[in-house]
Coordinates of C-alpha atoms and ligand atoms in Angstrom, one line a residue:
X642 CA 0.0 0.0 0.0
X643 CA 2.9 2.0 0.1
X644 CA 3.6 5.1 -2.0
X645 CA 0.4 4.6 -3.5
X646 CA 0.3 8.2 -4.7
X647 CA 3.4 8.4 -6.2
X648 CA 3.1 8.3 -9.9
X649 CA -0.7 7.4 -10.2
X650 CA -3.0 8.8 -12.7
X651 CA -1.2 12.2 -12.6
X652 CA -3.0 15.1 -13.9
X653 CA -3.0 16.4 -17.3
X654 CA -0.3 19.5 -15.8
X655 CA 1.4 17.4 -13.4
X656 CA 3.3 19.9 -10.7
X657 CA 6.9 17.5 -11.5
X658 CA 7.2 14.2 -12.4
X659 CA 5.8 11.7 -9.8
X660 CA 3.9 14.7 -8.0
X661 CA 1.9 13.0 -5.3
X662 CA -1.7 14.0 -5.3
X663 CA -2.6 14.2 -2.5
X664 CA -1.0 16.6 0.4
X665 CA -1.3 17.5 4.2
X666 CA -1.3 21.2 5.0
X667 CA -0.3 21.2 8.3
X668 CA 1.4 24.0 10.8
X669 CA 5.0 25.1 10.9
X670 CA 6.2 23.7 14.3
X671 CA 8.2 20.4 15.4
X672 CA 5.3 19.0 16.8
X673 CA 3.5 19.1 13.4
X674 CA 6.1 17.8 11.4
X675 CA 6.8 15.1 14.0
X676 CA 2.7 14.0 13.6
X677 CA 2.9 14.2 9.9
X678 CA 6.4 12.4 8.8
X679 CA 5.3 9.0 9.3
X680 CA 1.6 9.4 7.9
X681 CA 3.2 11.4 4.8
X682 CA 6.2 8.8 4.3
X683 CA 4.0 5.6 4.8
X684 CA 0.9 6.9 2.7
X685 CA 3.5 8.7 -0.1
X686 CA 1.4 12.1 0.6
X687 CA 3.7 15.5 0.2
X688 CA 3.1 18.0 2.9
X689 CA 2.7 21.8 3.0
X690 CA 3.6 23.6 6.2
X691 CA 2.5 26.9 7.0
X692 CA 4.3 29.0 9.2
X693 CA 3.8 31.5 11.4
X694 CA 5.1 35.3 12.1
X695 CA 8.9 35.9 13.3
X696 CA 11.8 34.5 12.0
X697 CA 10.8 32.7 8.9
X698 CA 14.2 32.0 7.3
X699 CA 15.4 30.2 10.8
X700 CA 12.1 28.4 11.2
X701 CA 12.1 26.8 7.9
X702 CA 15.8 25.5 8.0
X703 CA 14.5 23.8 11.9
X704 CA 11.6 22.4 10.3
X705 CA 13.9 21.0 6.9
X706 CA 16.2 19.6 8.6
X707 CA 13.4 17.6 11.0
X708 CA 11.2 16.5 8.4
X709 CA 14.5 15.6 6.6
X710 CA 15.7 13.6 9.3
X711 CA 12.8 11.7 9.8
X712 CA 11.4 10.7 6.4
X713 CA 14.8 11.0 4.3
X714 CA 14.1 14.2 1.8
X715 CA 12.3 17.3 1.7
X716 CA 11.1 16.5 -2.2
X717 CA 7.0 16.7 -1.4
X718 CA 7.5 19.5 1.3
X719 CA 6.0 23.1 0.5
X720 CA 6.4 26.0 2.8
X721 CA 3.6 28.8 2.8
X722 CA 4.9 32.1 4.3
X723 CA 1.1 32.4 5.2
X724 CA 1.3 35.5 4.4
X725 CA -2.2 36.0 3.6
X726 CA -3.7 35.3 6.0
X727 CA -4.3 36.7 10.0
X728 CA -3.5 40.3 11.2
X729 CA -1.3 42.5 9.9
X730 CA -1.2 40.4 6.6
X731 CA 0.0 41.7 3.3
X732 CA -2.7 42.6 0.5
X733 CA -2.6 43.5 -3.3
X734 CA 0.1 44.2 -5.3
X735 CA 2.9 43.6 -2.5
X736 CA 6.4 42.6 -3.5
X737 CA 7.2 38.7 -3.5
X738 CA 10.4 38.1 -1.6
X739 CA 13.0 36.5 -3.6
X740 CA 15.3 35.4 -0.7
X741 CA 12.3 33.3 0.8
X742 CA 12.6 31.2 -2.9
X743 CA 16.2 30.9 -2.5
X744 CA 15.7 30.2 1.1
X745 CA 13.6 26.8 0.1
X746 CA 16.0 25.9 -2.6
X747 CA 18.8 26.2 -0.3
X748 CA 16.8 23.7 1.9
X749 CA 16.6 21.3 -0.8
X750 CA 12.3 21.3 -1.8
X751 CA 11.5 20.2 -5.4
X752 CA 9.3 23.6 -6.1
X753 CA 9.4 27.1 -4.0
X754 CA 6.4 28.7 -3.2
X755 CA 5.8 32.9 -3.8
X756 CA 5.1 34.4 0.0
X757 CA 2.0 36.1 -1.8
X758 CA 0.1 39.0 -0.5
X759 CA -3.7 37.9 -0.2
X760 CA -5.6 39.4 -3.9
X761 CA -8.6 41.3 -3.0
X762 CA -11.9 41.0 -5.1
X763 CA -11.4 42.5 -8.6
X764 CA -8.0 43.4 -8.1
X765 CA -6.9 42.7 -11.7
X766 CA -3.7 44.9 -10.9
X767 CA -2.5 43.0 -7.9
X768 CA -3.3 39.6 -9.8
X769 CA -1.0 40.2 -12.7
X770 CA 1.6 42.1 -10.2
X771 CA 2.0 38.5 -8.8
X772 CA 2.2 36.5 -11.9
X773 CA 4.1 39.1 -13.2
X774 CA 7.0 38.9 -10.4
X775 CA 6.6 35.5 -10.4
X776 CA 7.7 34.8 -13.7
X777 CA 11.0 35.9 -13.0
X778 CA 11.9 33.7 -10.3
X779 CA 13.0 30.8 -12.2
X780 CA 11.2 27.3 -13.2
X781 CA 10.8 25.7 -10.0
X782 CA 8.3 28.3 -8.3
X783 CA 4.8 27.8 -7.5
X784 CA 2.7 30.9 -7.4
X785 CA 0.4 31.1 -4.2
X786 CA -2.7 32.8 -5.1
X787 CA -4.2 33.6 -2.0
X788 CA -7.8 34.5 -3.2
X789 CA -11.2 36.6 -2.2
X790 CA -13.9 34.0 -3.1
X791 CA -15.3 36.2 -5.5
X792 CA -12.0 35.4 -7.7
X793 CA -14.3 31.9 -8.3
X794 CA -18.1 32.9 -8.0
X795 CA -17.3 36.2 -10.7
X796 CA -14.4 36.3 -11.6
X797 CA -13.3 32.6 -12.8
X798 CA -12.9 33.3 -16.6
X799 CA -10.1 36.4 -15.9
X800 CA -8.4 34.2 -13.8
X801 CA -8.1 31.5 -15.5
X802 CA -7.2 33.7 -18.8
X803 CA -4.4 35.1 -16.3
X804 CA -3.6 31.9 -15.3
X805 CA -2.9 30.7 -18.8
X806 CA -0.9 33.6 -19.8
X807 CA 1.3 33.6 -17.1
X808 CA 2.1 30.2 -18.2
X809 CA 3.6 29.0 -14.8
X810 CA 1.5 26.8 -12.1
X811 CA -0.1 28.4 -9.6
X812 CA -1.8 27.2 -5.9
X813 CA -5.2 28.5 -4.9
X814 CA -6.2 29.2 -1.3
X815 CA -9.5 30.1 -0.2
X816 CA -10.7 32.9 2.0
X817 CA -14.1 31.9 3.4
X818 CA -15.5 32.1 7.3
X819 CA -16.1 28.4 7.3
X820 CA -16.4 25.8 3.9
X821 CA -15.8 27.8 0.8
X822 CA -16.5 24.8 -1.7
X823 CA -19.9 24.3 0.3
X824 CA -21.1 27.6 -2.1
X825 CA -22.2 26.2 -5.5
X826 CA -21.0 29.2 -7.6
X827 CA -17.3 28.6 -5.6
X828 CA -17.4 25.2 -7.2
X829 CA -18.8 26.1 -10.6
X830 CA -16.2 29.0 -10.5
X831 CA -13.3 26.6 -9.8
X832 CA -14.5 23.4 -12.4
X833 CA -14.9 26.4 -14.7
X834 CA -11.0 27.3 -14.0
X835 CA -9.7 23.7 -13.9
X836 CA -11.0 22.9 -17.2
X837 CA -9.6 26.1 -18.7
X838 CA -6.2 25.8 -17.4
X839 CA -3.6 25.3 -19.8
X840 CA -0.9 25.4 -16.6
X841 CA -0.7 23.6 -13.7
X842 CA -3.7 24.8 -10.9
X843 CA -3.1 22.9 -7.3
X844 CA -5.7 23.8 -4.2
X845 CA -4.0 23.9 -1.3
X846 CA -5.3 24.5 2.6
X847 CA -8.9 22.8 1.6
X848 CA -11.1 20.1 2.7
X849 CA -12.5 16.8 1.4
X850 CA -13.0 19.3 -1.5
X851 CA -9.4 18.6 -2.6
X852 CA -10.8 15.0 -4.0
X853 CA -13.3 17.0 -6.2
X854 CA -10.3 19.0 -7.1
X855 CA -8.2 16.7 -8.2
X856 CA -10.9 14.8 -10.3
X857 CA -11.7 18.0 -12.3
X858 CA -8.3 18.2 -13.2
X859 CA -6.0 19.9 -10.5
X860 CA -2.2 19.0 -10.1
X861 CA -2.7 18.3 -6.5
X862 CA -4.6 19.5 -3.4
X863 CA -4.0 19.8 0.4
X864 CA -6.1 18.6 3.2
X865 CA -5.4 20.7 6.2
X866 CA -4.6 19.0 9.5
X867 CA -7.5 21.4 11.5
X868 CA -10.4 23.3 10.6
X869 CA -7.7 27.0 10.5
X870 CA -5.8 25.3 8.0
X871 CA -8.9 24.1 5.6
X872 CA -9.4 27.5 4.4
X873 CA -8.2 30.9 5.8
X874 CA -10.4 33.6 7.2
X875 CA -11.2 36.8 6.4
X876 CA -8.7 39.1 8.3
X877 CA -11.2 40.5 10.5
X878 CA -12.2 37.3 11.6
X879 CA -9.4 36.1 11.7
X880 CA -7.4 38.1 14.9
X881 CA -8.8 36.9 18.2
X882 CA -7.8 33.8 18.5
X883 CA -8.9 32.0 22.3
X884 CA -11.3 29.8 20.7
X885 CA -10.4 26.9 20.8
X886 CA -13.1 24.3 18.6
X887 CA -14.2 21.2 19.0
X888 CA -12.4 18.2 17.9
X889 CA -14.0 16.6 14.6
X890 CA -13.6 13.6 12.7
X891 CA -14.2 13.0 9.1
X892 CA -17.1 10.5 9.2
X893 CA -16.4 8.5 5.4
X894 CA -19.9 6.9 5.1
X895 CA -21.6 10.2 5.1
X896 CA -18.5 12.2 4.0
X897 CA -19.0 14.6 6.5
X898 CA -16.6 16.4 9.6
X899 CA -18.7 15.7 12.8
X900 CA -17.9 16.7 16.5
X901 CA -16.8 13.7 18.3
X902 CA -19.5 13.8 20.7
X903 CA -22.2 13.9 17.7
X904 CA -20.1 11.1 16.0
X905 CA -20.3 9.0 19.6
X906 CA -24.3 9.6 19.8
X907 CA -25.6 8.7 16.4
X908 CA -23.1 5.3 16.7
X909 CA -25.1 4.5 20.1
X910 CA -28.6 5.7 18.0
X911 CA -27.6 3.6 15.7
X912 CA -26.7 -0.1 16.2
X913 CA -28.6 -1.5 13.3
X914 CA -25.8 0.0 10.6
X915 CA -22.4 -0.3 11.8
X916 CA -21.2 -0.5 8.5
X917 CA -21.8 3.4 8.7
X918 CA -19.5 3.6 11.6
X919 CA -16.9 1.0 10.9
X920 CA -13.1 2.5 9.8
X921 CA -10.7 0.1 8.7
X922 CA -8.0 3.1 8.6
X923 CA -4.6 2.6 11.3
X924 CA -6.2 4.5 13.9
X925 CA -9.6 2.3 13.9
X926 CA -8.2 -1.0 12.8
X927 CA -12.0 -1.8 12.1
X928 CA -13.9 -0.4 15.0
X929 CA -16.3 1.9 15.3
X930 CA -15.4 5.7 15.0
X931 CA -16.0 5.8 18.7
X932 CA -12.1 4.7 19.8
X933 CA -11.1 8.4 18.0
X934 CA -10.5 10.3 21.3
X935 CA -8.2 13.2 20.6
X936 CA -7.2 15.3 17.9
X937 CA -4.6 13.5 16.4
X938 CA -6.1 10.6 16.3
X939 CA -8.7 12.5 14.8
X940 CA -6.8 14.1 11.7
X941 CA -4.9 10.9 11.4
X942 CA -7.9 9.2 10.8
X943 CA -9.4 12.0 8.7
X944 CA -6.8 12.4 6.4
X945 CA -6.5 8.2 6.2
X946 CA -10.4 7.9 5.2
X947 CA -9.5 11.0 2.7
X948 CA -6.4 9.6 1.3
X949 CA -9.1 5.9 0.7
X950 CA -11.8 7.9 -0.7
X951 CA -9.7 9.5 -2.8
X952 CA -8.2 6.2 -4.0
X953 CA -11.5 5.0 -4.9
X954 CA -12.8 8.1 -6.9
X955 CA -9.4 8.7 -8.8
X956 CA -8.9 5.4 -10.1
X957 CA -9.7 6.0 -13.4
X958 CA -7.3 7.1 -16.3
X959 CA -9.0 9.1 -17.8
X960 CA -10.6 12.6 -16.7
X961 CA -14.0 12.0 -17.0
X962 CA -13.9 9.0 -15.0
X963 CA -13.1 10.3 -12.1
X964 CA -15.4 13.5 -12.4
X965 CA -18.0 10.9 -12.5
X966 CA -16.8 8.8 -9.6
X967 CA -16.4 11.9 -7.4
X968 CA -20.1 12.9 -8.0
X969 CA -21.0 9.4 -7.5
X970 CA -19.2 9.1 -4.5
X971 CA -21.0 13.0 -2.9
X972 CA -24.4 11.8 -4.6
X973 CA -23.7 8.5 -2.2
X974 CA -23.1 10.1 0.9
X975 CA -25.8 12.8 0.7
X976 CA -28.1 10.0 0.7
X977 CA -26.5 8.6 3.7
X978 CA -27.2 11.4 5.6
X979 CA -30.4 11.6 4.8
X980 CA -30.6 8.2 6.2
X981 CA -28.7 9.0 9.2
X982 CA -30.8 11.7 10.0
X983 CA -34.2 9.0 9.4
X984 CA -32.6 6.5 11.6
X985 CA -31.8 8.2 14.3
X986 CA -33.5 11.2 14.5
X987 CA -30.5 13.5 15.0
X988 CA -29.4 16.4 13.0
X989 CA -27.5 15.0 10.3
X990 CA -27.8 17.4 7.3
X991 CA -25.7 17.1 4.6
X992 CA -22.2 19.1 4.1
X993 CA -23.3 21.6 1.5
X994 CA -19.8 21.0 -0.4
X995 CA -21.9 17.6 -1.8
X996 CA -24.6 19.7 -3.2
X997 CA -22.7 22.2 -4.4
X998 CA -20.2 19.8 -6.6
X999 CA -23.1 17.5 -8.0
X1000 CA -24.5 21.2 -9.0
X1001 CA -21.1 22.1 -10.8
X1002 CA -21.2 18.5 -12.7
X1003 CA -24.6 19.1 -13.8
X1004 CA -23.8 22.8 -15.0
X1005 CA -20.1 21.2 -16.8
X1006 CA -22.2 18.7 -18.8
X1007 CA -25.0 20.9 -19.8
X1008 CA -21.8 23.1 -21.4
X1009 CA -20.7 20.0 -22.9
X1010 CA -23.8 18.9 -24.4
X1011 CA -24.5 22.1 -25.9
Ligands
LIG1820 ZN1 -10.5 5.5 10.9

């Protein structure tokens, strides 16, 4: 089961030769990359770490040489300045910092990605500033475009015609309070940019969402270890800090990130399905979702069901297999939930990500069939 990314049905624009699919986004400290090296080597899975304010340059050679020394190579690991993202960050048509690129190459990654400012709604200015600078950092740079959602729901045909005459690949992020692929238009707006592309387009700090992703084409997506790093906040949410939420686990039957107390009530509601509850991942070992307890058990299962999901609905070798697996797949566990919800008369609504993809299939082929 090994390295069972590595090499597999790569996308059309494939980031580099033997570009695993699937990533973890995960924080910048030891702890993360000690949590993540064995999952990541063991599973073949890169790994993007995002870092925090201060000493950047130091922080990243710490965390090289760790993840280094514990799986071998730094050839799947990103580092995301981040930016983008929290107060104080940088906005609009902000200067990339070439010494961060040379700071990752001098580590030894495979690609170096821009420190990007975050590019406000309609701002076509600071959109081609970035591609612009970005173009003149050399081959083996990944442009972070750190977006306003309305880059997808309005604005996806400019920024895919950017995009494609830039010429160089490119890694979305997504600025939403909570899901921002549970909003149909986001969807449509990113199918309709996947299937334009003419470059390389990976999704990083997503969801689930990253399967969808990959099956409408993208190099590669990143499922963040906790909820912060599925998606980024806007910036005036995104200061307080002191909350501290809820662990939740990724649920595969119903495809769906529940609470572990909601996961541990609907398994006692409901003992005439345990093949709803059952997870044959390493952390389960084919019990019930009730032995998750804490949180790294929790993304360490989550990220296992993922990396199996996605196994299932990217088999195919051809594109529009797996667009139709990956809508099977959602169309599957919407039903589930519906069932959930019947059997045991809890709450047990369906993610709106589901909806919102089979909506964007349904909108792709009607454009096809035309
Ligand atoms: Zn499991």
């Amino acid at each position: 089961m090994g390295q069972r990314w590595l090499g597999k049905t790569p996308s059309l624009y494939e980031l580099y030769p033997a570009c695993p699919e699937l990533f973890v986004h995960t924080g910048g400290t030891l702890r993360d990359v000690h949590e993540t090296a064995d999952l990541t080597k063991a599973q073949g899975m890169g790994v993007v770490m995002s870092l925090n304010r201060g000493d950047q340059h130091e922080r990243l050679k710490v965390l090289a040489r760790e993840h280094r020394r514990l799986t071998g190579g730094l050839e799947h690991v990103l580092f995301d300045a981040n930016r983008y993202s929290g107060a104080n960050r940088r906005s609009g048509s902000a200067p990339l910092d070439g010494r961060w690129i040379d700071a990752q190459r001098r580590a030894g990654t495979r690609m170096a990605l821009t420190d990007s400012p975050y590019l406000p709604s309609g701002d076509r200015d600071a959109l081609r500033s970035i591609l612009g600078q970005a173009q003149g950092l050399g081959g083996d740079v990944l442009v972070a475009l750190p977006v306003h959602l309305n880059w997808l729901t309005r604005d996806a045909d400019v920024l895919a015609t950017a995009i494609n005459e830039a010429g160089i690949p490119v890694a979305l992020m997504l600025e939403h309070a909570k899901d921002p692929l549970g909003l149909q238009s986001a969807v449509i707006g990113l199918v309709r940019v996947l299937t334009r592309a003419t470059v390389s387009v990976s999704l990083l700090r997503s969801d689930v969402s990253v399967v969808g992703a990959i099956a409408w084409g993208a190099s590669m997506g990143a499922v963040g270890t906790e909820s912060s790093l599925r998606h980024f906040v806007p910036a005036k949410q995104g200061g307080g800090g002191g909350h501290w939420p809820s662990i939740s686990a990724f649920v595969p039957s119903s495809m769906a990130y529940r609470t572990l107390d909601t996961i541990n009530a609907a398994i006692a509601a409901d003992p005439d399905h345990p093949e709803r509850w059952v997870c044959r991942c390493d952390v389960c070992a084919g019990a019930t979702l009730d032995v998750i307890h804490s949180n790294v058990q929790a993304y360490r299962h989550s990220l296992l069901a993922i990396a199996e999901l996605a196994d299932h609905a990217l088999a195919g070798l051809w594109d529009f297999e797996r667009s139709l697996a990956w809508s099977s797949a959602c169309r599957h566990a919407h039903t589930i939930n519906d069932e959930v919800h019947a059997d045991t008369g809890m709450k047990w609504r369906p993610p709106a990500y589901l909806g919102a993809w089979l909506k964007a299939a349904q909108m792709a082929d009607i454009k096809l069939t035309i």
